[in-house]
Structure formats: C-alpha cells, structure tokens
mmCIF file of C-alpha atoms in Angstrom:
data_model
loop_
_atom_site.group_PDB
_atom_site.id
_atom_site.type_symbol
_atom_site.label_atom_id
_atom_site.label_comp_id
_atom_site.label_asym_id
_atom_site.label_seq_id
_atom_site.Cartn_x
_atom_site.Cartn_y
_atom_site.Cartn_z
ATOM 1 C CA MET A 16 -0.078 -0.131 -0.214
ATOM 2 C CA ARG A 17 2.656 1.983 1.005
ATOM 3 C CA ILE A 18 4.524 1.690 -2.507
ATOM 4 C CA LYS A 19 1.020 2.521 -4.515
ATOM 5 C CA HIS A 20 0.719 5.662 -2.375
ATOM 6 C CA THR A 21 4.199 6.703 -3.197
ATOM 7 C CA ASN A 22 3.926 5.966 -6.810
ATOM 8 C CA THR A 23 0.646 8.125 -6.725
ATOM 9 C CA TRP A 24 2.374 10.872 -5.216
ATOM 10 C CA ILE A 25 5.006 10.950 -7.636
ATOM 11 C CA LYS A 26 2.652 10.873 -10.445
ATOM 12 C CA PHE A 27 0.783 14.037 -8.799
ATOM 13 C CA SER A 28 4.151 15.793 -8.410
ATOM 14 C CA ILE A 29 4.954 15.062 -11.870
ATOM 15 C CA PHE A 30 1.875 16.510 -13.104
ATOM 16 C CA PHE A 31 1.812 19.469 -10.985
ATOM 17 C CA VAL A 32 5.360 20.263 -12.099
ATOM 18 C CA VAL A 33 4.565 19.833 -15.517
ATOM 19 C CA ALA A 34 1.190 21.826 -15.300
ATOM 20 C CA ILE A 35 3.008 24.763 -13.366
ATOM 21 C CA GLY A 36 5.960 24.588 -16.368
ATOM 22 C CA THR A 37 2.964 24.905 -19.054
ATOM 23 C CA TYR A 38 1.543 27.739 -17.426
ATOM 24 C CA LEU A 39 4.579 29.765 -17.086
ATOM 25 C CA ILE A 40 5.650 29.340 -20.784
ATOM 26 C CA ILE A 41 2.187 30.435 -21.688
ATOM 27 C CA GLN A 42 2.740 33.325 -19.649
ATOM 28 C CA TYR A 43 5.971 34.120 -21.017
ATOM 29 C CA LEU A 44 4.819 33.677 -24.600
ATOM 30 C CA GLY A 45 2.124 35.912 -24.108
ATOM 31 C CA TYR A 46 4.431 38.462 -22.252
ATOM 32 C CA ARG A 47 6.775 38.242 -25.366
ATOM 33 C CA THR A 48 3.833 38.542 -27.577
ATOM 34 C CA MET A 49 2.333 41.454 -25.764
ATOM 35 C CA HIS A 50 5.503 43.346 -25.822
ATOM 36 C CA ALA A 51 6.972 42.173 -29.128
ATOM 37 C CA ILE A 52 7.240 45.556 -31.618
ATOM 38 C CA PRO A 53 4.391 44.943 -34.301
ATOM 39 C CA ASP A 54 5.179 43.350 -37.679
ATOM 40 C CA GLY A 55 6.637 46.112 -40.050
ATOM 41 C CA LEU A 56 7.581 48.374 -37.460
ATOM 42 C CA ARG A 57 11.142 48.567 -35.526
ATOM 43 C CA ASN A 58 12.613 49.992 -32.705
ATOM 44 C CA PHE A 59 13.100 54.011 -32.175
ATOM 45 C CA ASP A 60 16.612 54.687 -31.496
ATOM 46 C CA ALA A 61 17.756 58.548 -31.282
ATOM 47 C CA GLU A 62 21.200 57.660 -31.851
ATOM 48 C CA ALA A 63 20.388 56.045 -35.249
ATOM 49 C CA SER A 64 20.472 57.596 -38.590
ATOM 50 C CA ILE A 65 16.991 59.458 -39.351
ATOM 51 C CA PRO A 66 14.515 58.561 -41.538
ATOM 52 C CA ILE A 67 14.099 59.567 -44.837
ATOM 53 C CA CYS A 68 12.107 62.841 -45.331
ATOM 54 C CA GLY A 69 8.838 61.288 -46.212
ATOM 55 C CA ARG A 70 5.710 63.432 -47.846
ATOM 56 C CA TRP A 71 2.159 61.854 -46.182
ATOM 57 C CA LYS A 72 0.405 62.716 -49.380
ATOM 58 C CA ASP A 73 2.539 60.156 -51.177
ATOM 59 C CA HIS A 74 1.024 57.350 -49.025
ATOM 60 C CA MET A 75 -2.495 58.219 -49.293
ATOM 61 C CA PRO A 76 -5.567 57.501 -51.638
ATOM 62 C CA ARG A 77 -4.922 58.729 -55.100
ATOM 63 C CA THR A 78 -8.611 59.835 -55.323
ATOM 64 C CA ARG A 79 -11.663 60.425 -53.085
ATOM 65 C CA ASN A 80 -15.498 60.034 -53.742
ATOM 66 C CA ALA A 81 -16.081 63.687 -54.458
ATOM 67 C CA GLU A 82 -20.104 63.487 -53.111
ATOM 68 C CA VAL A 83 -18.641 61.835 -49.816
ATOM 69 C CA PHE A 84 -15.854 64.236 -49.530
ATOM 70 C CA HIS A 85 -18.057 67.251 -49.730
ATOM 71 C CA SER A 86 -20.649 66.037 -47.617
ATOM 72 C CA TYR A 87 -17.919 65.322 -44.987
ATOM 73 C CA MET A 88 -16.278 68.789 -45.410
ATOM 74 C CA GLU A 89 -19.334 70.611 -45.055
ATOM 75 C CA ALA A 90 -20.140 69.162 -41.532
ATOM 76 C CA ARG A 91 -16.337 69.743 -40.881
ATOM 77 C CA LYS A 92 -16.700 73.444 -41.675
ATOM 78 C CA LEU A 93 -19.863 73.938 -39.307
ATOM 79 C CA TRP A 94 -17.890 72.146 -36.783
ATOM 80 C CA ARG A 95 -15.179 74.624 -37.102
ATOM 81 C CA SER A 96 -17.474 77.582 -37.783
ATOM 82 C CA LYS A 97 -17.915 78.281 -34.077
ATOM 83 C CA ILE A 98 -16.234 76.905 -30.425
ATOM 84 C CA GLU A 99 -17.856 73.529 -29.812
ATOM 85 C CA TRP A 100 -20.028 74.721 -26.572
ATOM 86 C CA GLN A 101 -21.829 76.992 -28.918
ATOM 87 C CA LEU A 102 -22.947 74.501 -31.263
ATOM 88 C CA THR A 103 -26.917 73.748 -30.811
ATOM 89 C CA ARG A 104 -27.600 70.115 -30.647
ATOM 90 C CA GLN A 105 -29.326 69.969 -33.828
ATOM 91 C CA GLU A 106 -25.878 70.979 -35.500
ATOM 92 C CA ALA A 107 -23.811 68.490 -33.362
ATOM 93 C CA MET A 108 -26.070 66.006 -34.354
ATOM 94 C CA HIS A 109 -25.940 66.957 -38.184
ATOM 95 C CA ILE A 110 -22.142 66.974 -37.911
ATOM 96 C CA LEU A 111 -22.006 63.673 -36.331
ATOM 97 C CA THR A 112 -24.467 61.990 -38.710
ATOM 98 C CA SER A 113 -22.779 63.300 -41.791
ATOM 99 C CA VAL A 114 -19.118 62.520 -40.629
ATOM 100 C CA GLU A 115 -20.135 58.891 -39.624
ATOM 101 C CA SER A 116 -21.748 58.324 -42.740
ATOM 102 C CA ALA A 117 -18.507 59.663 -44.898
ATOM 103 C CA SER A 118 -16.314 57.374 -42.562
ATOM 104 C CA LYS A 119 -18.521 54.404 -43.135
ATOM 105 C CA LYS A 120 -18.266 54.937 -46.870
ATOM 106 C CA GLY A 121 -14.266 55.035 -46.589
ATOM 107 C CA ASP A 122 -13.379 58.679 -46.736
ATOM 108 C CA TRP A 123 -10.180 59.098 -44.561
ATOM 109 C CA GLY A 124 -10.467 62.304 -43.245
ATOM 110 C CA ALA A 125 -14.165 61.506 -42.093
ATOM 111 C CA ARG A 126 -12.517 58.320 -40.307
ATOM 112 C CA ALA A 127 -9.728 60.522 -38.789
ATOM 113 C CA LEU A 128 -12.520 63.268 -37.188
ATOM 114 C CA MET A 129 -14.309 60.147 -36.082
ATOM 115 C CA ALA A 130 -11.533 58.361 -34.128
ATOM 116 C CA TYR A 131 -11.082 62.369 -32.656
ATOM 117 C CA PHE A 132 -14.981 62.281 -31.827
ATOM 118 C CA TYR A 133 -14.936 58.809 -30.086
ATOM 119 C CA ARG A 134 -11.996 59.871 -28.024
ATOM 120 C CA THR A 135 -13.314 63.402 -26.917
ATOM 121 C CA GLY A 136 -16.995 63.306 -27.348
ATOM 122 C CA LEU A 137 -18.826 65.540 -29.563
ATOM 123 C CA GLY A 138 -20.858 68.398 -27.380
ATOM 124 C CA PRO A 139 -19.301 69.440 -24.032
ATOM 125 C CA LEU A 140 -22.502 70.363 -22.709
ATOM 126 C CA PRO A 141 -25.628 68.531 -21.646
ATOM 127 C CA SER A 142 -27.831 70.465 -24.108
ATOM 128 C CA ASN A 143 -25.444 69.687 -26.823
ATOM 129 C CA ASN A 144 -24.102 66.455 -26.142
ATOM 130 C CA VAL A 145 -24.486 63.782 -28.903
ATOM 131 C CA LEU A 146 -21.827 61.276 -28.803
ATOM 132 C CA LYS A 147 -20.035 60.032 -25.457
ATOM 133 C CA GLU A 148 -16.257 59.173 -25.106
ATOM 134 C CA ASP A 149 -15.582 55.596 -26.651
ATOM 135 C CA ILE A 150 -11.754 55.261 -26.822
ATOM 136 C CA ASN A 151 -11.916 51.503 -27.664
ATOM 137 C CA LYS A 152 -13.745 52.578 -30.858
ATOM 138 C CA SER A 153 -11.414 55.472 -31.303
ATOM 139 C CA VAL A 154 -8.638 52.895 -31.352
ATOM 140 C CA GLU A 155 -10.578 50.420 -33.378
ATOM 141 C CA ILE A 156 -10.677 53.270 -36.678
ATOM 142 C CA VAL A 157 -7.232 54.325 -36.000
ATOM 143 C CA ARG A 158 -6.282 50.474 -36.666
ATOM 144 C CA GLN A 159 -8.236 50.676 -39.531
ATOM 145 C CA GLY A 160 -6.137 53.523 -40.939
ATOM 146 C CA VAL A 161 -2.860 51.619 -39.819
ATOM 147 C CA ALA A 162 -3.909 48.798 -41.776
ATOM 148 C CA ALA A 163 -4.527 50.829 -44.790
ATOM 149 C CA GLY A 164 -0.881 52.270 -44.693
ATOM 150 C CA GLN A 165 -2.009 56.015 -43.526
ATOM 151 C CA PRO A 166 0.551 58.035 -41.873
ATOM 152 C CA TRP A 167 -2.077 59.881 -39.880
ATOM 153 C CA ALA A 168 -3.232 56.595 -37.990
ATOM 154 C CA PHE A 169 0.349 55.356 -37.303
ATOM 155 C CA TYR A 170 0.969 58.680 -35.582
ATOM 156 C CA ASP A 171 -2.263 58.476 -33.680
ATOM 157 C CA LEU A 172 -1.721 54.607 -32.726
ATOM 158 C CA GLY A 173 1.439 55.817 -31.519
ATOM 159 C CA VAL A 174 -0.168 58.332 -29.311
ATOM 160 C CA ALA A 175 -2.570 55.768 -27.891
ATOM 161 C CA HIS A 176 0.018 53.479 -26.778
ATOM 162 C CA HIS A 177 2.136 56.454 -25.350
ATOM 163 C CA HIS A 178 -0.650 57.175 -23.098
ATOM 164 C CA GLY A 179 -1.861 53.668 -22.768
ATOM 165 C CA TYR A 180 -5.753 54.129 -23.861
ATOM 166 C CA GLY A 181 -8.206 51.830 -25.555
ATOM 167 C CA ASP A 182 -6.751 48.313 -26.153
ATOM 168 C CA ALA A 183 -3.422 50.252 -26.908
ATOM 169 C CA VAL A 184 -1.426 48.904 -23.772
ATOM 170 C CA TYR A 185 0.885 51.518 -22.483
ATOM 171 C CA ASN A 186 4.173 50.931 -24.146
ATOM 172 C CA GLN A 187 6.781 53.353 -24.905
ATOM 173 C CA ASP A 188 8.723 51.058 -27.170
ATOM 174 C CA PHE A 189 5.666 50.565 -29.218
ATOM 175 C CA ALA A 190 4.669 54.358 -29.141
ATOM 176 C CA TRP A 191 7.957 55.455 -30.721
ATOM 177 C CA ALA A 192 8.179 52.565 -33.263
ATOM 178 C CA TYR A 193 4.639 53.813 -34.425
ATOM 179 C CA PHE A 194 6.168 57.318 -34.347
ATOM 180 C CA LEU A 195 9.232 56.356 -36.543
ATOM 181 C CA LYS A 196 7.004 54.554 -39.042
ATOM 182 C CA ALA A 197 4.626 57.458 -39.172
ATOM 183 C CA ALA A 198 7.528 59.794 -39.646
ATOM 184 C CA GLU A 199 8.798 57.131 -42.604
ATOM 185 C CA LEU A 200 5.545 57.908 -44.381
ATOM 186 C CA GLY A 201 5.666 61.530 -44.008
ATOM 187 C CA SER A 202 3.390 62.550 -40.989
ATOM 188 C CA PRO A 203 4.878 66.192 -39.847
ATOM 189 C CA ASP A 204 3.313 65.347 -36.057
ATOM 190 C CA ALA A 205 5.528 62.339 -36.002
ATOM 191 C CA GLN A 206 8.453 64.112 -37.527
ATOM 192 C CA LEU A 207 8.122 66.863 -34.687
ATOM 193 C CA ALA A 208 8.128 64.240 -32.172
ATOM 194 C CA LEU A 209 11.032 62.535 -33.561
ATOM 195 C CA ALA A 210 12.716 66.080 -33.708
ATOM 196 C CA ASP A 211 11.958 66.552 -30.404
ATOM 197 C CA ALA A 212 13.848 62.823 -29.430
ATOM 198 C CA TYR A 213 16.776 64.280 -31.488
ATOM 199 C CA GLY A 214 17.114 67.553 -29.694
ATOM 200 C CA LYS A 215 17.007 65.655 -26.381
ATOM 201 C CA ALA A 216 19.577 63.109 -27.405
ATOM 202 C CA GLY A 217 21.887 66.725 -28.089
ATOM 203 C CA ARG A 218 21.733 65.989 -31.961
ATOM 204 C CA LEU A 219 20.740 69.388 -33.020
ATOM 205 C CA GLU A 220 21.136 68.916 -36.766
ATOM 206 C CA GLU A 221 19.251 66.155 -37.068
ATOM 207 C CA GLU A 222 16.556 67.590 -35.018
ATOM 208 C CA ARG A 223 16.321 70.740 -37.403
ATOM 209 C CA GLU A 224 16.277 68.388 -40.273
ATOM 210 C CA MET A 225 13.224 66.569 -39.012
ATOM 211 C CA VAL A 226 11.479 70.042 -38.442
ATOM 212 C CA HIS A 227 12.485 71.048 -42.157
ATOM 213 C CA CYS A 228 10.806 67.775 -43.212
ATOM 214 C CA ALA A 229 7.476 68.885 -41.901
ATOM 215 C CA TYR A 230 7.826 72.567 -42.454
ATOM 216 C CA GLN A 231 8.097 71.411 -46.312
ATOM 217 C CA GLN A 232 4.879 69.966 -46.048
ATOM 218 C CA GLY A 233 3.345 73.118 -45.077
ATOM 219 C CA HIS A 234 3.201 72.332 -41.220
ATOM 220 C CA GLY A 235 2.592 75.691 -39.041
ATOM 221 C CA GLU A 236 4.004 74.408 -35.958
ATOM 222 C CA ALA A 237 7.527 73.374 -37.795
ATOM 223 C CA ALA A 238 7.500 77.103 -39.404
ATOM 224 C CA TYR A 239 6.840 78.544 -35.834
ATOM 225 C CA ARG A 240 10.220 76.651 -34.203
ATOM 226 C CA LEU A 241 12.145 77.489 -37.480
ATOM 227 C CA ALA A 242 11.110 80.864 -36.840
ATOM 228 C CA ILE A 243 11.959 81.080 -33.184
ATOM 229 C CA GLU A 244 15.240 79.557 -33.818
ATOM 230 C CA ALA A 245 16.187 81.950 -36.437
ATOM 231 C CA GLU A 246 15.195 84.720 -34.369
ATOM 232 C CA VAL A 247 17.033 83.590 -31.533
ATOM 233 C CA GLN A 248 20.186 83.467 -33.432
ATOM 234 C CA ASN A 249 19.446 86.793 -34.986
ATOM 235 C CA ARG A 250 18.579 85.870 -38.592
ATOM 236 C CA LEU A 251 15.540 88.535 -38.490
ATOM 237 C CA LYS A 252 14.975 88.375 -42.423
ATOM 238 C CA GLU A 253 14.843 84.603 -42.348
ATOM 239 C CA ALA A 254 12.694 84.451 -39.056
ATOM 240 C CA LEU A 255 10.199 87.005 -40.627
ATOM 241 C CA SER A 256 9.782 85.010 -43.426
ATOM 242 C CA LEU A 257 9.253 81.553 -41.908
ATOM 243 C CA TYR A 258 6.754 83.446 -39.711
ATOM 244 C CA GLN A 259 4.854 84.386 -42.756
ATOM 245 C CA ASP A 260 4.982 80.952 -44.004
ATOM 246 C CA GLY A 261 3.781 79.824 -40.479
ATOM 247 C CA VAL A 262 0.680 82.242 -41.064
ATOM 248 C CA ARG A 263 -0.104 81.007 -44.327
ATOM 249 C CA PHE A 264 -0.092 77.204 -43.565
ATOM 250 C CA GLY A 265 -2.378 78.222 -40.539
ATOM 251 C CA CYS A 266 -0.442 78.848 -37.646
ATOM 252 C CA ASP A 267 -1.883 80.871 -34.782
ATOM 253 C CA ARG A 268 0.870 81.391 -32.797
ATOM 254 C CA CYS A 269 3.016 82.668 -35.840
ATOM 255 C CA ALA A 270 -0.191 85.054 -36.668
ATOM 256 C CA SER A 271 0.084 86.256 -33.035
ATOM 257 C CA SER A 272 3.703 86.876 -33.029
ATOM 258 C CA LEU A 273 3.979 89.106 -36.133
ATOM 259 C CA SER A 274 0.859 91.121 -34.706
ATOM 260 C CA LEU A 275 2.723 91.634 -31.412
ATOM 261 C CA LEU A 276 5.983 92.366 -33.438
ATOM 262 C CA PHE A 277 4.215 95.207 -35.515
ATOM 263 C CA GLY A 278 2.386 96.386 -32.425
ATOM 264 C CA ASP A 279 5.757 97.132 -30.811
ATOM 265 C CA GLY A 280 7.907 97.885 -33.523
ATOM 266 C CA ASN A 281 10.427 95.199 -32.341
ATOM 267 C CA ARG A 282 10.417 92.680 -29.392
ATOM 268 C CA ARG A 283 10.584 94.199 -26.214
ATOM 269 C CA THR A 284 13.594 92.145 -25.360
ATOM 270 C CA SER A 285 15.587 92.924 -28.517
ATOM 271 C CA THR A 286 19.103 94.438 -28.108
ATOM 272 C CA GLU A 287 19.691 98.008 -29.717
ATOM 273 C CA GLN A 288 21.300 96.071 -32.713
ATOM 274 C CA GLU A 289 18.480 93.843 -33.192
ATOM 275 C CA LYS A 290 16.137 97.034 -33.129
ATOM 276 C CA ASP A 291 18.045 98.618 -35.844
ATOM 277 C CA GLU A 292 18.087 95.420 -37.973
ATOM 278 C CA PHE A 293 14.268 95.272 -37.647
ATOM 279 C CA LYS A 294 14.112 98.993 -38.841
ATOM 280 C CA GLN A 295 16.546 98.124 -41.644
ATOM 281 C CA LEU A 296 13.748 95.131 -42.386
ATOM 282 C CA GLY A 297 11.114 97.760 -42.465
ATOM 283 C CA VAL A 298 9.442 96.723 -39.207
ATOM 284 C CA PHE A 299 8.128 99.343 -37.288
ATOM 285 C CA VAL A 300 4.881 100.139 -35.252
ATOM 286 C CA ASP A 301 2.108 99.528 -37.546
ATOM 287 C CA LEU A 302 -1.299 99.318 -36.315
ATOM 288 C CA ASP A 303 -2.572 98.113 -39.506
ATOM 289 C CA ARG A 304 -0.590 95.323 -39.661
ATOM 290 C CA GLU A 305 -0.985 94.406 -36.259
ATOM 291 C CA LYS A 306 -4.678 94.325 -36.680
ATOM 292 C CA ARG A 307 -4.741 92.337 -39.557
ATOM 293 C CA TYR A 308 -2.609 89.732 -37.857
ATOM 294 C CA ARG A 309 -4.445 89.644 -35.008
ATOM 295 C CA GLU A 310 -7.701 89.146 -36.936
ATOM 296 C CA ILE A 311 -5.951 86.017 -38.481
ATOM 297 C CA SER A 312 -4.870 84.803 -35.260
ATOM 298 C CA ASP A 313 -8.438 85.181 -33.678
ATOM 299 C CA ALA A 314 -10.044 83.231 -36.570
ATOM 300 C CA LEU A 315 -7.584 80.572 -36.251
ATOM 301 C CA VAL A 316 -8.399 80.052 -32.665
ATOM 302 C CA VAL A 317 -11.802 79.098 -33.451
ATOM 303 C CA ASN A 318 -10.932 77.404 -36.779
ATOM 304 C CA PRO A 319 -7.604 75.817 -36.888
ATOM 305 C CA ASP A 320 -8.288 74.313 -40.310
ATOM 306 C CA LEU A 321 -8.012 77.332 -42.122
ATOM 307 C CA LYS A 322 -5.018 78.309 -44.494
ATOM 308 C CA PHE A 323 -4.007 81.490 -46.224
ATOM 309 C CA SER A 324 -2.610 81.209 -49.734
ATOM 310 C CA ARG A 325 -3.577 84.644 -50.759
ATOM 311 C CA LEU A 326 -1.735 86.166 -47.595
ATOM 312 C CA ASP A 327 0.915 87.918 -49.465
ATOM 313 C CA GLU A 328 -1.470 89.690 -51.655
ATOM 314 C CA PHE A 329 -3.265 91.180 -48.792
ATOM 315 C CA LEU A 330 -0.772 91.356 -46.157
ATOM 316 C CA PRO A 331 2.655 91.268 -47.387
ATOM 317 C CA LEU A 332 5.745 91.679 -45.107
ATOM 318 C CA PRO A 333 7.572 95.159 -45.061
ATOM 319 C CA PRO A 334 8.684 97.105 -47.252
ATOM 320 C CA ALA A 335 5.490 96.235 -49.385
ATOM 321 C CA LYS A 336 2.727 98.415 -48.893
ATOM 322 C CA LEU A 337 -0.808 97.440 -47.729
ATOM 323 C CA PRO A 338 -3.716 96.925 -50.166
ATOM 324 C CA GLU A 339 -7.210 97.754 -48.762
ATOM 325 C CA TRP A 340 -8.288 94.834 -46.375
ATOM 326 C CA ARG A 341 -11.905 93.861 -46.281
ATOM 327 C CA GLY A 342 -11.126 91.130 -43.371
ATOM 328 C CA VAL A 343 -10.021 87.528 -43.046
ATOM 329 C CA SER A 344 -12.048 86.566 -46.162
ATOM 330 C CA ASP A 345 -10.002 88.269 -48.520
ATOM 331 C CA VAL A 346 -6.687 85.961 -47.402
ATOM 332 C CA ILE A 347 -8.594 82.499 -46.925
ATOM 333 C CA THR A 348 -7.888 79.874 -49.294
ATOM 334 C CA PRO A 349 -10.681 79.651 -51.526
ATOM 335 C CA GLU A 350 -12.656 76.321 -51.802
ATOM 336 C CA PRO A 351 -11.184 74.224 -55.040
ATOM 337 C CA ASP A 352 -13.444 73.345 -57.874
ATOM 338 C CA GLY A 353 -13.616 70.217 -59.058
ATOM 339 C CA PRO A 354 -12.908 66.826 -57.398
ATOM 340 C CA PRO A 355 -10.997 66.834 -53.838
ATOM 341 C CA THR A 356 -7.216 66.829 -53.945
ATOM 342 C CA TYR A 357 -4.714 67.120 -51.812
#
C-alpha cells in the first residue's frame, strides 16, 4: 500500500510540475507577444540614422469620392465655424451623422475625425452632447487607418500607446516604433516628435532636419519652431519669412507673433542692434498690420483648419505697402473647384 501511495504521489507531483511549467511558458509567450514590436515596425533609436524625409501625400489614396468628401467637409466646416460649446444640439447631430456616414463610406478624413470624436466626445454640454467618449472605438478606427498604411493613423496609434488608452497598452517602445513609421511615411506630427527626441539626445542638426521635413509639407508648428530658432540666432529676415509662411500654413502662434511684433515695432527684449536690424527690414510700429495679423490669429483659434494662400496678396511683409483690407476672408484659401485633391 505504501508503494502504491508513493507512486501516486510521484505521478501527482510530476503532473503538478508539468502544469506549472506549461502555465509559466504560456504566460511568458503571452508577455513576449504583448511586448514584441508589431510586424512592419522597428525600435526607434535616437542615436541611429534619421529616417528619410517622407511626404504624407505620397501614402494616401489617390482619389476620393467627391460626393462623400464634400458631405464630410461641409460637416467639418460647420464644426469649425464656432467654439464647440456654442453648437446647438441640432448642429452637433448633423455633424455627427454626416461625418459618421462619410467614415463608413471610406473617406479617410472622416475616419480620422470620427476617431477624434470617439476620443473626446462631441458636444461638451448636456444640451448639445450627441456622442459620449468611447476610447476603444477610437482606437479601432485608427487601426483601420494603420491597416490601410496611412501616416496619420500610425501617429495616432503611437499616441494611444504613449498614453495607454483603449486596447492600446501603455508601451513606450510601441509608441516610438509607431512614431518612427509615421515619420517615414511623412506624418509632420511624427516628424516633430522625432525632432524632439533628437534634440533631447543632443543631435541638433538632426532635430532641425526633421523639423524642416514637416515645414516643407506646410506644417505651421514646424514653421514656428524654425522662426523662433532664426530669431534667437539673430537671422531676423529669415525669421520674418518663416513666421509669414507659418501664417500661410494656418499657424495661430505665428500670426500672434507678427501681430505683437508690428504692435511694438520690435521685440521688447530686443537689443539695440536687433532694433536697428528690424528698422532696416522695414519693421516699425504698424497698427494696420498688427490688426490684420490679430484678426487672423483670432480666426485660427476658432478654426485651426484655415489656410491663407492669398496672404502675400493682402498682407505682405514690409517694405511692401498694404492694399485695402475687407477682413480675414480676403486671405483665406478659396474652396477648390472640381474633384477633391491634396
């Protein structure tokens, strides 16, 4: 009996050890799977070679359904026409219905905006709230964009992993791998994220190159960063041109900076030499220019989508004289005719 009991105990012990070992292996494999860089991505290394200067337009659908696109754009323009708490419930519902419909029909811009609406909700007041936050749905839509190889989605999924929301686990390696891929595909936001990383690593030339990549694609924040750098280094003519480019791209801070500059005639912190250089560039107290840039800045606070392709026609830099001004509508990029293009 004792021998039989001993054999049973040995068998049970072996079974227990095997079961524990199997459980630990499964847990380890699950951990490795959860923490392995997704296929098609690679780890970001701030000391490695910088990515090529990609253009996001090269990685987006060549065509868009005109009817779906225009339905989405009309809804987006209504959403951007006022601060969100000012929307009526009827307006908010119209925006949601139109954008959601365009998203389901495949318009990538509508999908990106629906992901944003699910992340933040639509309608901040009880009187106009038409969509509650649903982070999981937001990430689900972003993943659709990633599956389609679209730059904005790789960046947005990187942000999700960076903060750890929805089913995107908090993982900085994942986040930066997605940022790297997005930058390679030309996402200006991702290029600026990499620029920050290179700057922290002391690679200032690489930082500037990434910022310049975003600037070349008409990114307002990139223009602002380059303008600040040029101004700090006393390259004032270049700084003015970069601020002007930033305004053209829709950069609120660029418009605000030029408004303040023409309100004072120089920077309040300017040295005497810098004040002289501003004068040589034709920069004096100019309340007309100050007012026009302020109006543009105010318009961008409400609608960051605005672009100003006609800026130099109605608000050129000195020494050019100012033409007649009827308002911000003079300089806003007009709606394009024909099918939607990039």
